[in-house]
Amino acid sequence: MKKFAALISIFIFVIIFTFCAMKQQLQTEFPQEIKSVFYQKEKISNHEEEIQIYIEFKKPLASPIKLEKIYFQNQTAVVVQVTSSTFVAHFKEQNKNQDLILDSNPAKEYGNKAPVIAKSTFDLKRDEAVLEYKNNNKTQFFKITNIIEKTVK
């Protein structure tokens, strides 16, 4: 019985440390100096708005670094290269205002849909984002803070 208890204890110990190792670690510094990070909102139609996040580097991005995704305001987008030192990610937002039927008779409210609340991968404020990138084929994450909004000219 002692062997069985020891085996169970070791199994639980291994499971706990496996989950701790799987937690995504945010890097405190990006391997290259970032010049600026900002976003712009652009209205596409009455129901759609697009947010574009721009990441500008002081020098062209080094070859072992590849930008993958960016997590911003509970959304994820692929990062695309514009120039050797400028990258952009596009987020589309649809107008989520929908008519609700409110009535004292619950049967008349049958067609209402519950809001879908997506859980974000990272716990971020409105002006923060997480950049997913590969450095020498190793996936890493860098938290960007104080992202400012610029108006579209």
Coordinates of C-alpha atoms in Angstrom, one line a residue:
M1 CA 0.0 0.0 0.0
K2 CA 2.9 2.3 0.7
K3 CA 4.2 1.8 -2.8
F4 CA 0.8 2.7 -4.3
A5 CA 0.7 5.9 -2.2
A6 CA 4.2 6.9 -3.2
L7 CA 3.4 6.2 -6.8
I8 CA 0.3 8.4 -6.6
S9 CA 2.3 11.2 -4.9
I10 CA 5.0 11.1 -7.6
F11 CA 2.3 11.2 -10.3
I12 CA 0.6 14.3 -8.8
F13 CA 4.0 16.0 -8.3
V14 CA 4.9 15.4 -12.0
I15 CA 1.5 16.7 -13.1
I16 CA 1.8 19.9 -11.0
F17 CA 5.2 20.7 -12.4
T18 CA 4.2 20.0 -16.0
F19 CA 1.4 22.5 -15.8
C20 CA 3.8 25.1 -14.2
A21 CA 6.2 24.6 -17.1
M22 CA 3.5 25.0 -19.7
K23 CA 2.6 28.5 -18.5
Q24 CA 3.6 31.2 -21.0
Q25 CA 6.5 33.3 -19.8
L26 CA 6.4 37.0 -20.8
Q27 CA 9.8 38.4 -21.7
T28 CA 10.9 41.6 -20.0
E29 CA 12.9 42.9 -22.9
F30 CA 12.5 42.5 -26.7
P31 CA 15.7 41.5 -28.4
Q32 CA 15.6 44.6 -30.6
E33 CA 14.8 48.3 -29.9
I34 CA 11.2 49.3 -30.7
K35 CA 10.7 52.8 -31.9
S36 CA 7.0 53.1 -31.4
V37 CA 3.8 51.1 -31.1
F38 CA 0.4 52.6 -31.8
Y39 CA -3.0 51.8 -33.1
Q40 CA -5.6 53.4 -35.4
K41 CA -9.3 52.8 -35.7
E42 CA -10.9 53.1 -39.1
K43 CA -14.6 52.8 -39.8
I44 CA -15.2 50.4 -42.8
S45 CA -19.0 50.5 -42.8
N46 CA -21.9 51.1 -40.4
H47 CA -21.4 47.7 -38.9
E48 CA -17.6 47.2 -39.1
E49 CA -14.6 48.9 -37.7
E50 CA -11.0 48.0 -38.2
I51 CA -8.2 48.4 -35.7
Q52 CA -4.6 48.5 -37.0
I53 CA -1.7 48.1 -34.7
Y54 CA 1.6 49.4 -36.0
I55 CA 5.0 48.3 -34.6
E56 CA 8.0 50.3 -35.7
F57 CA 11.6 49.3 -35.0
K58 CA 14.6 51.7 -35.0
K59 CA 16.5 49.3 -37.3
P60 CA 15.3 46.6 -39.7
L61 CA 14.2 43.5 -37.8
A62 CA 17.0 41.0 -37.3
S63 CA 16.8 37.7 -39.3
P64 CA 16.4 35.2 -36.4
I65 CA 13.3 37.2 -35.1
K66 CA 10.0 36.5 -36.8
L67 CA 6.8 38.2 -35.5
E68 CA 3.9 35.9 -35.4
K69 CA 0.7 37.2 -33.6
I70 CA -0.4 40.0 -31.4
Y71 CA -3.0 39.8 -28.6
F72 CA -4.9 43.1 -28.1
Q73 CA -8.3 43.9 -26.5
N74 CA -9.4 40.3 -26.3
Q75 CA -8.6 39.6 -30.0
T76 CA -5.7 38.0 -31.8
A77 CA -4.3 38.9 -35.2
V78 CA -1.4 37.9 -37.4
V79 CA 1.4 40.4 -37.7
V80 CA 2.3 41.3 -41.3
Q81 CA 5.5 43.1 -42.5
V82 CA 5.0 46.4 -44.3
T83 CA 8.6 47.5 -44.6
S84 CA 11.9 46.1 -43.1
S85 CA 11.3 47.9 -39.9
T86 CA 7.4 48.4 -39.8
F87 CA 4.8 45.7 -39.1
V88 CA 1.0 45.9 -38.8
A89 CA -1.8 43.7 -37.5
H90 CA -5.4 44.1 -38.5
F91 CA -8.4 43.5 -36.2
K92 CA -12.0 43.6 -37.4
E93 CA -14.7 44.6 -35.0
Q94 CA -18.3 44.2 -35.9
N95 CA -20.9 46.3 -34.3
K96 CA -22.4 44.1 -31.6
N97 CA -25.4 46.2 -30.9
Q98 CA -28.4 44.0 -31.5
D99 CA -32.0 44.5 -30.6
L100 CA -33.3 42.7 -27.5
I101 CA -36.9 41.9 -26.9
L102 CA -37.8 42.9 -23.4
D103 CA -41.2 42.0 -22.1
S104 CA -43.0 41.1 -18.9
N105 CA -43.9 37.8 -20.5
P106 CA -40.7 35.7 -20.7
A107 CA -42.1 33.6 -23.6
K108 CA -41.9 36.7 -25.8
E109 CA -38.1 37.1 -25.0
Y110 CA -37.4 33.6 -26.4
G111 CA -35.4 34.9 -29.5
N112 CA -32.8 36.9 -27.4
K113 CA -29.3 35.5 -27.5
A114 CA -26.9 35.6 -24.6
P115 CA -23.8 37.6 -25.1
V116 CA -20.7 35.6 -26.0
I117 CA -17.8 36.6 -23.7
A118 CA -14.5 35.3 -24.9
K119 CA -11.8 34.6 -22.3
S120 CA -8.5 36.3 -23.3
T121 CA -5.3 34.3 -23.4
F122 CA -3.6 37.1 -21.4
D123 CA -4.9 39.4 -18.7
L124 CA -4.4 42.8 -20.4
K125 CA -5.5 46.4 -19.9
R126 CA -7.0 48.5 -22.8
D127 CA -3.6 50.0 -23.7
E128 CA -1.6 46.7 -23.5
A129 CA -0.8 44.0 -26.0
V130 CA 1.3 40.8 -26.1
L131 CA 3.5 40.2 -29.1
E132 CA 4.1 36.5 -29.9
Y133 CA 7.4 36.0 -31.8
K134 CA 10.0 33.4 -32.7
N135 CA 13.6 34.0 -31.8
N136 CA 15.8 31.3 -33.2
N137 CA 12.7 29.1 -33.7
K138 CA 11.8 29.4 -30.0
T139 CA 8.3 30.9 -29.4
Q140 CA 8.4 33.8 -26.9
F141 CA 6.0 36.5 -25.7
F142 CA 6.6 40.2 -25.0
K143 CA 4.2 42.5 -23.3
I144 CA 3.8 45.9 -24.8
T145 CA 2.4 48.7 -22.5
N146 CA 1.2 52.3 -23.1
I147 CA 0.0 51.7 -26.6
I148 CA -1.4 55.0 -27.9
E149 CA -4.2 55.7 -30.3
K150 CA -3.5 57.9 -33.3
T151 CA -6.3 59.3 -35.4
V152 CA -6.6 58.4 -39.1
K153 CA -5.8 61.4 -41.3

